[in-house]
Amino acid sequence: MPVPFRALPLLAALVLLSLATPAMAWVSAKDRAAADALAQQMQVAEKRYTNALVLTSNSDPKGQAESDAALEDMEDVLDACAKQKGCQMHTLLATYKRLLKEKVDAESDAEGDDLMGEDDGSDPLDDGSDHSVPASSNVPDSARTARLLDDHRHPFDSMVEYNPAVQAGIRRWLTDMRGTLIDSYENYQNMRPQMLPAWQATGLPEALLFGIMAKESNGRVHVSSRAGAAGLLQFMPATGSRFGLGQDGTGFDTRFDPYSATEAAASYMNERMGELGRNIEFALAAYNGGEGRAARIWRDHPGSSFWDADVYRQFPAETQDYVPMVIAAAWLYLHPKQYGLEFPKVDATPAPLKLARTASIYELTICLGTGHTREGFMRALRNLNPRYQAETWIPAGTVLNANAHMVSLYNRQCVKGPTAELAHTLVTATVDSAIKYDSPRSTHVAVGDVSGVPVGVPTTVATGTPKAARPKAAQVRSYKVARGDTLGKIVGKFQCQTKEIAKANGLRAPAYALKPGQKLKLVGCDG
């Protein structure tokens, strides 16, 4: 098996050097210690390389970077070995060559073995049959197709039934819902450091978490349903309360918090798995269709599969769709290459972002730009900081959850300069400021204001911190909410402080829900 091209020049040079270097008859204790240290460094690099291959096989974007770094470590060791008396070049070189071969073999397996090793440009599934029939149809080659596509490389694979219903779900994710799947993956990768520890503590497969999240919310933290389910993993109020979710002391609903919601979902699923014989399909049916129904059907049909007709038909249509779709998303998370799917690389290394100036998530989204992402950072910022609405002004000095890439862009583009100015101008602009009136108005939008705080809040030039506010008028004005109004728009228009106006009108974070016709007390507003 050939080794990667980038390794060939060094490999060839080291082989020649190892052949040309005569064995040393005597080696000093100092040289022997140095040679032993190099051997230990090679062992560390070997372990790092092996771990990287595991990450790569699990479609973890860190795998490639880690394997490259480990390879460079090994090359440095080999280079030092060539200069060190007493270093066993042939031993280290053998390790280096063996690891390279393991990587090539792994890549070959991922690309070819799933299709029975055929690499002649033909489609191994194309045997002249008509494959246009639905995947769930009872056709003679369905079992053969399942064997070809089911490679059982992960523990999750043996925990679920890979059948035409799951295949139909995979087809949907790869066609009409492909964009949704990619969005779900990117959202999950950004939240993975927050979500995965709580999930893994229960021993549940990570792919199952991704599948549930993709189906429930597509990885959008602030989603709410008409039925009252809320958050990333769509907990109903009563169920969420059972597992520690709900309003905290600040009025924030922890169903919107990625870590808390995942911790609750892990506990819930582990509880259902224990009750339902560690059967993932039944546990998912309970998650979607009600634990009481799932438990009753499980008791009435001991040892039966979710896919047995007598069992399957007792669940509502929504659950019949939900279970295979979750499994299909999980399957694609584990086996993307097998289906011609390439997930985007996401740099999600966690890093705190301390605001140097007052800003909103809207403003940060604009000044951060796209930054080698598909759609920018708004969704990631909102998911990682669910306590803040996109239009809410967040005070300078606040530390937000972010990643290293965002922090780097923020320091370059959002603290000062033309990009920061443009972002602030766009965020503080209102339609009302464009309307021309015959008589002077008492308020206006200062186009180009770069203070980093809402328009109308004066700052000191040196620090950018708000000056002492002038005394407010004794009379409290009111405003009638129009269709399409949000609290952010109203705050910007009347130059209010979000917390003051929310408290005065009994509005709760994070939604700050308003209704057309509702009257708001304009407390703490300058405009």
Short mmCIF file of C-alpha atoms in Angstrom, two decimals, residues 357-364 366 390-394 419-434 443-457 488-496:
data_model
loop_
_atom_site.label_atom_id
_atom_site.label_comp_id
_atom_site.label_asym_id
_atom_site.label_seq_id
_atom_site.Cartn_x
_atom_site.Cartn_y
_atom_site.Cartn_z
CA ARG A 357 -17.75 47.65 24.02
CA THR A 358 -21.50 47.29 24.34
CA ALA A 359 -22.90 45.28 21.43
CA SER A 360 -25.70 42.99 20.38
CA ILE A 361 -25.51 39.59 18.72
CA TYR A 362 -26.78 41.28 15.56
CA GLU A 363 -23.86 43.70 15.63
CA LEU A 364 -21.34 40.92 16.36
CA ILE A 366 -22.13 41.67 11.03
CA ALA A 390 -30.22 38.79 18.98
CA GLU A 391 -31.22 42.45 19.33
CA THR A 392 -30.48 42.79 23.06
CA TRP A 393 -27.70 45.24 24.01
CA ILE A 394 -25.08 43.36 26.01
CA THR A 419 -15.96 47.15 10.01
CA ALA A 420 -16.97 47.89 13.60
CA GLU A 421 -18.33 51.29 12.55
CA LEU A 422 -20.36 49.82 9.71
CA ALA A 423 -21.82 47.08 11.91
CA HIS A 424 -22.91 49.56 14.55
CA THR A 425 -24.40 51.94 11.98
CA LEU A 426 -26.45 49.15 10.40
CA VAL A 427 -27.71 47.83 13.72
CA THR A 428 -28.79 51.24 15.05
CA ALA A 429 -30.43 52.36 11.80
CA THR A 430 -34.24 52.55 11.79
CA VAL A 431 -36.83 53.19 9.11
CA ASP A 432 -38.19 56.09 11.15
CA SER A 433 -34.86 57.91 10.87
CA ALA A 434 -35.22 57.97 7.08
CA THR A 443 -34.74 62.40 18.38
CA HIS A 444 -32.60 61.16 15.53
CA VAL A 445 -30.28 58.30 14.67
CA ALA A 446 -26.63 59.33 14.61
CA VAL A 447 -25.48 57.60 11.44
CA GLY A 448 -21.90 56.48 11.84
CA ASP A 449 -22.04 56.48 15.65
CA VAL A 450 -19.34 54.04 16.75
CA SER A 451 -19.62 54.28 20.50
CA GLY A 452 -20.58 50.64 20.76
CA VAL A 453 -23.68 51.40 22.79
CA PRO A 454 -27.26 52.14 21.75
CA VAL A 455 -27.73 55.47 19.97
CA GLY A 456 -28.52 58.25 22.41
CA VAL A 457 -26.39 56.87 25.27
CA GLY A 488 -35.19 45.21 20.19
CA LYS A 489 -36.76 47.54 17.63
CA ILE A 490 -38.61 49.46 20.30
CA VAL A 491 -35.49 49.75 22.46
CA GLY A 492 -33.54 51.10 19.50
CA LYS A 493 -36.27 53.51 18.47
CA PHE A 494 -36.82 55.07 21.90
CA GLN A 495 -33.28 54.59 23.20
CA CYS A 496 -34.26 52.46 26.19
#
